[in-house]
């Protein structure tokens, strides 16, 4: 009888878009053990019901770190959308090193290595700290999530066929969250193949005008693009009481997109078939897959 133990993978952000989908893909692999990191017993219940182990992990409470990381071999590291991500990431990585964790798959952000978009650069600083700490690593840099046209900030993103965005006529690179999660799951399961790699994940580049035209063609009802000034976004965040250090960075990057001053905003990549053996989702595929949500 074999006494081989399977590597134990901790998924942070387990209730979010990427984390939850990564767990779905990992469940297809019988050679790994999955642990979902949650902030409360209430959040653990849906995972427990599916037979998935859970631990309590609060990025802001370092007392939870070592117990959550005990026995963990690999981690999907998904941080929050505030400037606290820098402090939180350092603390978690320091404790992961103490716990003997080996491989980190970090969910970062868009951008070339020389980006000066602030919150993208923060993720790159975290990447460098992961490397400096001596972990095996896989850095994921997804472009804009296609799912953002379905819902954003907890609200339906498109009403009556009107698509609103703050980027004027910029062409953006996009990726389906499912494709990001699939790459994450593969990297977590196979660090010997994907260690030391940085994967930029963006597979279709369109303007919002082009996106509206594509939705019109696929769904058979008119869709329109309404370009909003980045200042509209900023005021909405102020009105919502959002954490403005981070949101000012987002405002700045909307301004840069609109001005056409982000190098490589429409960069796309050919790495997905090599990593997964499949073709990535393109916009036509995504719209077809989500017709019921987009239709009106």
CSV table of N, CA and C in Angstrom, one decimal, residues 64-222:
chain,number,residue,atom,x,y,z
A,64,UNK,N,-3.8,34.5,12.4
A,64,UNK,CA,-4.4,33.4,11.7
A,64,UNK,C,-3.5,32.8,10.6
A,65,UNK,N,-2.4,33.4,10.3
A,65,UNK,CA,-1.6,33.0,9.2
A,65,UNK,C,-0.9,31.6,9.4
A,66,UNK,N,-0.2,31.5,10.5
A,66,UNK,CA,0.6,30.2,10.6
A,66,UNK,C,-0.3,29.0,10.7
A,67,UNK,N,-1.4,29.2,11.5
A,67,UNK,CA,-2.3,28.0,11.6
A,67,UNK,C,-2.9,27.7,10.2
A,68,UNK,N,-3.2,28.7,9.4
A,68,UNK,CA,-3.8,28.4,8.1
A,68,UNK,C,-2.8,27.8,7.2
A,69,UNK,N,-1.6,28.1,7.3
A,69,UNK,CA,-0.5,27.7,6.4
A,69,UNK,C,0.1,26.4,6.8
A,70,UNK,N,-0.2,25.8,8.0
A,70,UNK,CA,0.4,24.6,8.5
A,70,UNK,C,0.1,23.5,7.5
A,71,UNK,N,1.2,22.8,7.1
A,71,UNK,CA,1.1,21.7,6.2
A,71,UNK,C,0.8,22.0,4.8
A,72,UNK,N,0.7,23.3,4.4
A,72,UNK,CA,0.5,23.7,3.1
A,72,UNK,C,1.7,23.7,2.2
A,73,UNK,N,1.6,23.1,1.0
A,73,UNK,CA,2.8,23.1,0.1
A,73,UNK,C,2.8,24.2,-0.9
A,74,UNK,N,1.6,24.6,-1.4
A,74,UNK,CA,1.5,25.5,-2.5
A,74,UNK,C,0.3,26.5,-2.2
A,75,UNK,N,0.3,27.7,-2.7
A,75,UNK,CA,-0.7,28.6,-2.4
A,75,UNK,C,-1.1,29.4,-3.7
A,76,UNK,N,-2.4,29.6,-3.9
A,76,UNK,CA,-2.9,30.7,-4.8
A,76,UNK,C,-3.1,31.9,-4.0
A,77,UNK,N,-2.3,33.0,-4.3
A,77,UNK,CA,-2.3,34.2,-3.5
A,77,UNK,C,-3.1,35.3,-4.2
A,78,UNK,N,-4.3,35.6,-3.7
A,78,UNK,CA,-5.2,36.6,-4.3
A,78,UNK,C,-5.4,37.7,-3.2
A,79,UNK,N,-4.9,38.9,-3.5
A,79,UNK,CA,-5.0,40.0,-2.5
A,79,UNK,C,-6.1,40.9,-2.8
A,80,UNK,N,-6.4,41.7,-1.8
A,80,UNK,CA,-7.6,42.7,-1.9
A,80,UNK,C,-7.2,43.9,-2.7
A,81,UNK,N,-8.3,44.7,-2.9
A,81,UNK,CA,-8.1,45.9,-3.7
A,81,UNK,C,-8.0,47.2,-2.9
A,82,UNK,N,-6.9,47.2,-2.1
A,82,UNK,CA,-6.6,48.4,-1.3
A,82,UNK,C,-5.1,48.4,-1.3
A,83,UNK,N,-4.5,49.6,-0.9
A,83,UNK,CA,-3.1,49.7,-0.8
A,83,UNK,C,-2.5,48.8,0.3
A,84,UNK,N,-3.4,48.3,1.2
A,84,UNK,CA,-3.0,47.4,2.2
A,84,UNK,C,-2.5,46.1,1.7
A,85,UNK,N,-2.8,45.8,0.4
A,85,UNK,CA,-2.3,44.6,-0.3
A,85,UNK,C,-0.8,44.4,-0.1
A,86,UNK,N,0.0,45.5,-0.1
A,86,UNK,CA,1.4,45.4,0.1
A,86,UNK,C,1.8,44.9,1.4
A,87,UNK,N,1.3,45.5,2.5
A,87,UNK,CA,1.6,45.0,3.8
A,87,UNK,C,1.0,43.6,4.0
A,88,UNK,N,-0.2,43.3,3.6
A,88,UNK,CA,-0.8,42.0,3.8
A,88,UNK,C,0.0,40.9,3.1
A,89,UNK,N,0.5,41.2,1.9
A,89,UNK,CA,1.2,40.2,1.1
A,89,UNK,C,2.5,39.9,1.8
A,90,UNK,N,3.2,41.0,2.2
A,90,UNK,CA,4.5,40.7,2.9
A,90,UNK,C,4.3,39.9,4.1
A,91,UNK,N,3.3,40.2,4.9
A,91,UNK,CA,3.1,39.4,6.2
A,91,UNK,C,2.8,38.0,5.8
A,92,UNK,N,1.9,37.7,4.9
A,92,UNK,CA,1.5,36.4,4.5
A,92,UNK,C,2.7,35.6,4.0
A,93,UNK,N,3.5,36.2,3.1
A,93,UNK,CA,4.7,35.6,2.6
A,93,UNK,C,5.8,35.3,3.6
A,94,UNK,N,6.0,36.2,4.5
A,94,UNK,CA,6.9,35.9,5.6
A,94,UNK,C,6.5,34.7,6.5
A,95,UNK,N,5.2,34.6,6.7
A,95,UNK,CA,4.7,33.5,7.5
A,95,UNK,C,4.7,32.2,6.7
A,96,UNK,N,4.4,32.3,5.4
A,96,UNK,CA,4.5,31.2,4.5
A,96,UNK,C,5.9,30.6,4.5
A,97,UNK,N,6.9,31.4,4.5
A,97,UNK,CA,8.3,31.0,4.5
A,97,UNK,C,8.5,30.2,5.8
A,98,UNK,N,8.1,30.8,7.0
A,98,UNK,CA,8.2,30.1,8.3
A,98,UNK,C,7.5,28.8,8.3
A,99,UNK,N,6.4,28.7,7.6
A,99,UNK,CA,5.6,27.4,7.6
A,99,UNK,C,6.2,26.4,6.6
A,100,UNK,N,7.2,26.7,5.8
A,100,UNK,CA,7.8,25.8,4.9
A,100,UNK,C,7.1,25.6,3.5
A,101,UNK,N,6.2,26.6,3.2
A,101,UNK,CA,5.5,26.5,1.9
A,101,UNK,C,6.6,26.7,0.8
A,102,UNK,N,6.3,26.0,-0.3
A,102,UNK,CA,7.3,25.9,-1.4
A,102,UNK,C,6.9,26.7,-2.6
A,103,UNK,N,5.7,26.7,-3.1
A,103,UNK,CA,5.3,27.3,-4.4
A,103,UNK,C,4.2,28.3,-4.2
A,104,UNK,N,4.4,29.5,-4.8
A,104,UNK,CA,3.4,30.6,-4.8
A,104,UNK,C,2.9,30.8,-6.2
A,105,UNK,N,1.6,30.7,-6.4
A,105,UNK,CA,1.0,31.2,-7.7
A,105,UNK,C,0.3,32.5,-7.3
A,106,UNK,N,0.8,33.6,-7.8
A,106,UNK,CA,0.4,35.0,-7.4
A,106,UNK,C,-0.5,35.5,-8.5
A,107,UNK,N,-1.7,35.9,-8.2
A,107,UNK,CA,-2.6,36.6,-9.1
A,107,UNK,C,-2.3,38.1,-9.1
A,108,UNK,N,-1.6,38.6,-10.1
A,108,UNK,CA,-1.2,40.0,-10.2
A,108,UNK,C,-2.2,40.8,-11.1
A,109,UNK,N,-1.6,41.6,-11.9
A,109,UNK,CA,-2.4,42.6,-12.7
A,109,UNK,C,-1.8,42.7,-14.1
A,110,UNK,N,-2.4,43.5,-14.9
A,110,UNK,CA,-1.9,43.8,-16.2
A,110,UNK,C,-0.6,44.5,-16.2
A,111,UNK,N,0.0,44.7,-17.4
A,111,UNK,CA,1.1,45.6,-17.5
A,111,UNK,C,2.4,44.9,-17.9
A,112,UNK,N,3.2,45.7,-18.6
A,112,UNK,CA,4.5,45.3,-18.9
A,112,UNK,C,5.4,45.5,-17.7
A,113,UNK,N,6.6,45.0,-17.8
A,113,UNK,CA,7.5,45.1,-16.6
A,113,UNK,C,7.8,46.6,-16.2
A,114,UNK,N,7.8,47.5,-17.2
A,114,UNK,CA,8.1,48.9,-16.9
A,114,UNK,C,6.9,49.7,-16.6
A,115,UNK,N,5.8,49.1,-16.3
A,115,UNK,CA,4.6,49.9,-16.1
A,115,UNK,C,4.7,50.9,-14.9
A,116,UNK,N,4.1,52.0,-15.0
A,116,UNK,CA,4.0,53.0,-13.9
A,116,UNK,C,2.6,53.2,-13.4
A,117,UNK,N,1.7,52.4,-13.9
A,117,UNK,CA,0.3,52.4,-13.4
A,117,UNK,C,0.4,51.8,-12.0
A,118,UNK,N,0.0,52.6,-11.0
A,118,UNK,CA,0.4,52.4,-9.6
A,118,UNK,C,0.0,51.0,-9.1
A,119,UNK,N,-1.3,50.6,-9.2
A,119,UNK,CA,-1.7,49.4,-8.6
A,119,UNK,C,-1.2,48.2,-9.4
A,120,UNK,N,-0.9,48.3,-10.7
A,120,UNK,CA,-0.2,47.3,-11.4
A,120,UNK,C,1.2,47.1,-10.8
A,121,UNK,N,1.9,48.2,-10.6
A,121,UNK,CA,3.3,48.2,-10.1
A,121,UNK,C,3.3,47.6,-8.7
A,122,UNK,N,2.3,47.9,-7.9
A,122,UNK,CA,2.3,47.2,-6.6
A,122,UNK,C,2.4,45.7,-6.7
A,123,UNK,N,1.6,45.2,-7.6
A,123,UNK,CA,1.6,43.7,-7.8
A,123,UNK,C,3.0,43.3,-8.2
A,124,UNK,N,3.7,44.0,-9.1
A,124,UNK,CA,5.0,43.7,-9.5
A,124,UNK,C,6.0,43.7,-8.3
A,125,UNK,N,5.8,44.6,-7.4
A,125,UNK,CA,6.7,44.7,-6.2
A,125,UNK,C,6.4,43.4,-5.4
A,126,UNK,N,5.2,43.0,-5.3
A,126,UNK,CA,4.9,41.7,-4.6
A,126,UNK,C,5.6,40.5,-5.3
A,127,UNK,N,5.5,40.5,-6.6
A,127,UNK,CA,6.2,39.5,-7.4
A,127,UNK,C,7.7,39.4,-7.0
A,128,UNK,N,8.3,40.6,-7.0
A,128,UNK,CA,9.8,40.6,-6.6
A,128,UNK,C,10.0,40.1,-5.2
A,129,UNK,N,9.1,40.4,-4.3
A,129,UNK,CA,9.3,40.0,-2.9
A,129,UNK,C,9.1,38.4,-2.8
A,130,UNK,N,8.2,37.9,-3.6
A,130,UNK,CA,8.1,36.4,-3.7
A,130,UNK,C,9.4,35.8,-4.1
A,131,UNK,N,10.0,36.4,-5.1
A,131,UNK,CA,11.2,35.8,-5.7
A,131,UNK,C,12.3,36.0,-4.6
A,132,UNK,N,12.4,37.2,-4.1
A,132,UNK,CA,13.5,37.5,-3.1
A,132,UNK,C,13.4,36.5,-1.9
A,133,UNK,N,12.1,36.1,-1.5
A,133,UNK,CA,11.9,35.2,-0.4
A,133,UNK,C,12.3,33.8,-0.6
A,134,UNK,N,12.6,33.5,-1.9
A,134,UNK,CA,13.2,32.2,-2.2
A,134,UNK,C,12.1,31.1,-2.6
A,135,UNK,N,10.9,31.5,-2.8
A,135,UNK,CA,9.8,30.6,-3.2
A,135,UNK,C,10.0,30.2,-4.7
A,136,UNK,N,9.6,29.0,-5.0
A,136,UNK,CA,9.2,28.7,-6.4
A,136,UNK,C,8.0,29.5,-6.7
A,137,UNK,N,7.8,30.0,-7.9
A,137,UNK,CA,6.7,30.9,-8.1
A,137,UNK,C,6.2,30.8,-9.6
A,138,UNK,N,4.9,31.1,-9.7
A,138,UNK,CA,4.3,31.4,-11.0
A,138,UNK,C,3.6,32.7,-10.9
A,139,UNK,N,3.9,33.7,-11.7
A,139,UNK,CA,3.2,35.0,-11.6
A,139,UNK,C,2.2,35.0,-12.8
A,140,UNK,N,1.0,35.3,-12.4
A,140,UNK,CA,-0.1,35.5,-13.4
A,140,UNK,C,-0.4,37.0,-13.5
A,141,UNK,N,-0.5,37.5,-14.7
A,141,UNK,CA,-0.8,38.9,-15.0
A,141,UNK,C,-2.0,38.9,-16.0
A,142,UNK,N,-3.2,38.8,-15.5
A,142,UNK,CA,-4.4,38.8,-16.3
A,142,UNK,C,-4.7,40.2,-16.8
A,143,UNK,N,-5.1,40.3,-18.1
A,143,UNK,CA,-5.6,41.6,-18.6
A,143,UNK,C,-7.1,41.8,-18.1
A,144,UNK,N,-7.8,42.7,-18.7
A,144,UNK,CA,-9.2,43.0,-18.2
A,144,UNK,C,-10.0,41.7,-18.2
A,145,UNK,N,-10.8,41.5,-17.2
A,145,UNK,CA,-11.7,40.4,-17.1
A,145,UNK,C,-13.0,40.6,-18.0
A,146,UNK,N,-13.2,39.7,-18.8
A,146,UNK,CA,-14.5,39.7,-19.6
A,146,UNK,C,-15.7,39.8,-18.7
A,147,UNK,N,-15.6,39.1,-17.6
A,147,UNK,CA,-16.8,39.1,-16.7
A,147,UNK,C,-17.2,40.5,-16.2
A,148,UNK,N,-16.3,41.5,-16.3
A,148,UNK,CA,-16.7,42.8,-15.9
A,148,UNK,C,-17.8,43.4,-16.7
A,149,UNK,N,-18.1,42.9,-17.9
A,149,UNK,CA,-19.2,43.4,-18.7
A,149,UNK,C,-20.5,42.7,-18.3
A,150,UNK,N,-20.4,41.7,-17.5
A,150,UNK,CA,-21.6,41.1,-16.9
A,150,UNK,C,-22.1,41.8,-15.7
A,151,UNK,N,-21.2,41.9,-14.7
A,151,UNK,CA,-21.4,42.7,-13.5
A,151,UNK,C,-20.2,43.3,-13.0
A,152,UNK,N,-20.3,44.4,-12.3
A,152,UNK,CA,-19.1,45.1,-11.8
A,152,UNK,C,-19.6,45.8,-10.5
A,153,UNK,N,-18.8,45.6,-9.4
A,153,UNK,CA,-19.1,46.2,-8.2
A,153,UNK,C,-20.5,45.7,-7.6
A,154,UNK,N,-20.8,44.5,-8.0
A,154,UNK,CA,-22.1,43.9,-7.4
A,154,UNK,C,-23.3,44.3,-8.2
A,155,UNK,N,-23.2,45.1,-9.3
A,155,UNK,CA,-24.3,45.5,-10.1
A,155,UNK,C,-24.2,45.0,-11.5
A,156,UNK,N,-25.3,44.9,-12.2
A,156,UNK,CA,-25.3,44.5,-13.6
A,156,UNK,C,-24.6,45.6,-14.4
A,157,UNK,N,-23.7,45.2,-15.3
A,157,UNK,CA,-22.8,46.2,-15.9
A,157,UNK,C,-23.5,46.8,-17.1
A,158,UNK,N,-24.4,46.1,-17.8
A,158,UNK,CA,-25.0,46.6,-19.0
A,158,UNK,C,-26.5,46.7,-18.8
A,159,UNK,N,-27.1,47.8,-19.0
A,159,UNK,CA,-28.5,48.0,-18.9
A,159,UNK,C,-29.1,48.4,-20.2
A,160,UNK,N,-30.1,47.6,-20.7
A,160,UNK,CA,-30.8,47.9,-21.9
A,160,UNK,C,-29.9,48.1,-23.1
A,161,UNK,N,-28.8,47.3,-23.1
A,161,UNK,CA,-27.9,47.4,-24.3
A,161,UNK,C,-26.9,48.5,-24.3
A,162,UNK,N,-26.8,49.3,-23.2
A,162,UNK,CA,-25.9,50.4,-23.1
A,162,UNK,C,-24.7,50.0,-22.3
A,163,UNK,N,-23.5,50.0,-22.9
A,163,UNK,CA,-22.2,49.7,-22.3
A,163,UNK,C,-21.5,51.0,-21.9
A,164,UNK,N,-21.3,51.2,-20.7
A,164,UNK,CA,-20.6,52.4,-20.2
A,164,UNK,C,-19.1,52.0,-19.8
A,165,UNK,N,-18.2,52.9,-20.2
A,165,UNK,CA,-16.8,52.7,-19.8
A,165,UNK,C,-16.1,54.0,-19.8
A,166,UNK,N,-14.9,54.1,-19.2
A,166,UNK,CA,-14.2,55.3,-18.9
A,166,UNK,C,-13.0,55.4,-19.8
A,167,UNK,N,-12.9,54.7,-20.9
A,167,UNK,CA,-11.6,54.6,-21.6
A,167,UNK,C,-11.6,55.2,-23.0
A,168,UNK,N,-12.7,55.9,-23.3
A,168,UNK,CA,-12.9,56.6,-24.6
A,168,UNK,C,-12.8,55.5,-25.7
A,169,UNK,N,-11.9,55.6,-26.7
A,169,UNK,CA,-11.9,54.7,-27.8
A,169,UNK,C,-10.7,53.7,-27.7
A,170,UNK,N,-10.2,53.5,-26.5
A,170,UNK,CA,-9.0,52.7,-26.3
A,170,UNK,C,-9.3,51.2,-26.6
A,171,UNK,N,-8.4,50.5,-27.2
A,171,UNK,CA,-8.5,49.1,-27.4
A,171,UNK,C,-7.8,48.4,-26.2
A,172,UNK,N,-8.5,47.5,-25.6
A,172,UNK,CA,-8.0,46.8,-24.4
A,172,UNK,C,-7.9,45.3,-24.7
A,173,UNK,N,-7.0,44.7,-24.0
A,173,UNK,CA,-6.8,43.3,-24.0
A,173,UNK,C,-7.6,42.6,-22.9
A,174,UNK,N,-8.3,41.5,-23.2
A,174,UNK,CA,-9.2,40.9,-22.3
A,174,UNK,C,-9.0,39.4,-22.1
A,175,UNK,N,-9.5,38.9,-21.0
A,175,UNK,CA,-9.3,37.4,-20.7
A,175,UNK,C,-10.6,37.0,-19.9
A,176,UNK,N,-11.0,35.8,-20.2
A,176,UNK,CA,-12.1,35.1,-19.5
A,176,UNK,C,-11.6,34.7,-18.1
A,177,UNK,N,-12.3,34.9,-17.0
A,177,UNK,CA,-11.8,34.5,-15.7
A,177,UNK,C,-11.6,33.0,-15.7
A,178,UNK,N,-12.5,32.3,-16.4
A,178,UNK,CA,-12.3,30.8,-16.4
A,178,UNK,C,-11.0,30.4,-17.0
A,179,UNK,N,-10.4,31.1,-18.0
A,179,UNK,CA,-9.1,30.8,-18.5
A,179,UNK,C,-8.0,31.2,-17.5
A,180,UNK,N,-8.2,32.2,-16.8
A,180,UNK,CA,-7.2,32.6,-15.7
A,180,UNK,C,-7.2,31.5,-14.7
A,181,UNK,N,-8.4,31.0,-14.2
A,181,UNK,CA,-8.4,30.0,-13.2
A,181,UNK,C,-7.9,28.7,-13.7
A,182,UNK,N,-8.1,28.4,-15.0
A,182,UNK,CA,-7.5,27.1,-15.5
A,182,UNK,C,-6.0,27.2,-15.5
A,183,UNK,N,-5.4,28.3,-15.9
A,183,UNK,CA,-3.9,28.4,-15.8
A,183,UNK,C,-3.5,28.3,-14.4
A,184,UNK,N,-4.2,29.0,-13.4
A,184,UNK,CA,-3.8,28.9,-12.0
A,184,UNK,C,-3.8,27.5,-11.5
A,185,UNK,N,-4.8,26.8,-11.8
A,185,UNK,CA,-4.9,25.4,-11.3
A,185,UNK,C,-3.8,24.5,-11.9
A,186,UNK,N,-3.5,24.7,-13.2
A,186,UNK,CA,-2.4,23.9,-13.8
A,186,UNK,C,-1.1,24.3,-13.1
A,187,UNK,N,-0.8,25.6,-12.9
A,187,UNK,CA,0.4,26.0,-12.3
A,187,UNK,C,0.6,25.4,-10.9
A,188,UNK,N,-0.6,25.4,-10.1
A,188,UNK,CA,-0.6,24.9,-8.8
A,188,UNK,C,-0.3,23.4,-8.7
A,189,UNK,N,-0.8,22.7,-9.7
A,189,UNK,CA,-0.7,21.3,-9.7
A,189,UNK,C,0.7,20.8,-10.3
A,190,UNK,N,1.3,21.7,-11.1
A,190,UNK,CA,2.5,21.3,-11.8
A,190,UNK,C,3.6,22.4,-11.7
A,191,UNK,N,4.1,22.6,-10.4
A,191,UNK,CA,5.1,23.7,-10.3
A,191,UNK,C,6.4,23.3,-11.0
A,192,UNK,N,6.7,22.0,-11.2
A,192,UNK,CA,7.9,21.6,-11.8
A,192,UNK,C,7.9,22.1,-13.3
A,193,UNK,N,6.7,22.3,-13.9
A,193,UNK,CA,6.6,22.8,-15.3
A,193,UNK,C,6.5,24.3,-15.4
A,194,UNK,N,5.9,24.9,-14.3
A,194,UNK,CA,5.5,26.3,-14.4
A,194,UNK,C,6.2,27.2,-13.4
A,195,UNK,N,7.1,26.6,-12.7
A,195,UNK,CA,7.9,27.4,-11.7
A,195,UNK,C,8.8,28.3,-12.4
A,196,UNK,N,9.0,29.6,-11.9
A,196,UNK,CA,9.9,30.5,-12.5
A,196,UNK,C,9.3,31.2,-13.7
A,197,UNK,N,8.0,31.1,-14.0
A,197,UNK,CA,7.4,31.6,-15.2
A,197,UNK,C,6.5,32.8,-14.8
A,198,UNK,N,6.4,33.8,-15.7
A,198,UNK,CA,5.4,34.9,-15.6
A,198,UNK,C,4.5,34.7,-16.8
A,199,UNK,N,3.3,34.6,-16.6
A,199,UNK,CA,2.3,34.4,-17.7
A,199,UNK,C,1.4,35.6,-17.8
A,200,UNK,N,1.5,36.3,-18.9
A,200,UNK,CA,0.5,37.4,-19.1
A,200,UNK,C,-0.6,36.8,-19.9
A,201,UNK,N,-1.8,37.1,-19.4
A,201,UNK,CA,-3.0,36.4,-19.8
A,201,UNK,C,-4.0,37.4,-20.4
A,202,UNK,N,-4.0,37.5,-21.8
A,202,UNK,CA,-4.9,38.3,-22.5
A,202,UNK,C,-5.0,37.8,-23.9
A,203,UNK,N,-6.2,37.5,-24.4
A,203,UNK,CA,-6.3,36.7,-25.7
A,203,UNK,C,-7.2,37.3,-26.7
A,204,UNK,N,-7.8,38.5,-26.4
A,204,UNK,CA,-8.6,39.2,-27.4
A,204,UNK,C,-8.6,40.7,-27.1
A,205,UNK,N,-8.3,41.5,-28.1
A,205,UNK,CA,-8.3,42.9,-27.9
A,205,UNK,C,-9.3,43.6,-28.8
A,206,UNK,N,-10.2,44.4,-28.1
A,206,UNK,CA,-11.2,45.1,-28.8
A,206,UNK,C,-11.5,46.5,-28.1
A,207,UNK,N,-12.0,47.4,-28.9
A,207,UNK,CA,-12.6,48.6,-28.3
A,207,UNK,C,-14.0,48.4,-27.8
A,208,UNK,N,-14.5,49.3,-27.0
A,208,UNK,CA,-15.9,49.1,-26.6
A,208,UNK,C,-16.9,49.3,-27.7
A,209,UNK,N,-16.6,50.1,-28.7
A,209,UNK,CA,-17.4,50.2,-29.9
A,209,UNK,C,-17.5,48.8,-30.6
A,210,UNK,N,-16.3,48.2,-30.8
A,210,UNK,CA,-16.3,46.9,-31.4
A,210,UNK,C,-17.0,45.9,-30.6
A,211,UNK,N,-16.9,46.0,-29.3
A,211,UNK,CA,-17.6,45.0,-28.4
A,211,UNK,C,-19.1,45.2,-28.6
A,212,UNK,N,-19.6,46.4,-28.6
A,212,UNK,CA,-21.0,46.6,-28.8
A,212,UNK,C,-21.5,46.1,-30.1
A,213,UNK,N,-20.7,46.2,-31.2
A,213,UNK,CA,-21.1,45.7,-32.5
A,213,UNK,C,-21.1,44.2,-32.5
A,214,UNK,N,-20.2,43.6,-31.8
A,214,UNK,CA,-20.1,42.1,-31.7
A,214,UNK,C,-21.3,41.6,-30.9
A,215,UNK,N,-21.7,42.3,-29.8
A,215,UNK,CA,-22.9,41.8,-29.0
A,215,UNK,C,-24.1,42.0,-29.9
A,216,UNK,N,-24.2,43.0,-30.6
A,216,UNK,CA,-25.4,43.3,-31.5
A,216,UNK,C,-25.5,42.1,-32.5
A,217,UNK,N,-24.4,41.7,-33.1
A,217,UNK,CA,-24.4,40.6,-34.1
A,217,UNK,C,-24.7,39.3,-33.5
A,218,UNK,N,-24.2,39.0,-32.3
A,218,UNK,CA,-24.4,37.7,-31.7
A,218,UNK,C,-25.8,37.5,-31.1
A,219,UNK,N,-26.2,38.6,-30.4
A,219,UNK,CA,-27.5,38.5,-29.6
A,219,UNK,C,-28.7,39.0,-30.4
A,220,UNK,N,-28.4,39.8,-31.5
A,220,UNK,CA,-29.5,40.2,-32.3
A,220,UNK,C,-30.4,41.3,-31.8
A,221,UNK,N,-29.8,42.1,-30.9
A,221,UNK,CA,-30.5,43.3,-30.4
A,221,UNK,C,-29.4,44.4,-30.4
A,222,UNK,N,-29.8,45.6,-30.5
A,222,UNK,CA,-28.8,46.7,-30.5
A,222,UNK,C,-28.1,46.9,-29.2
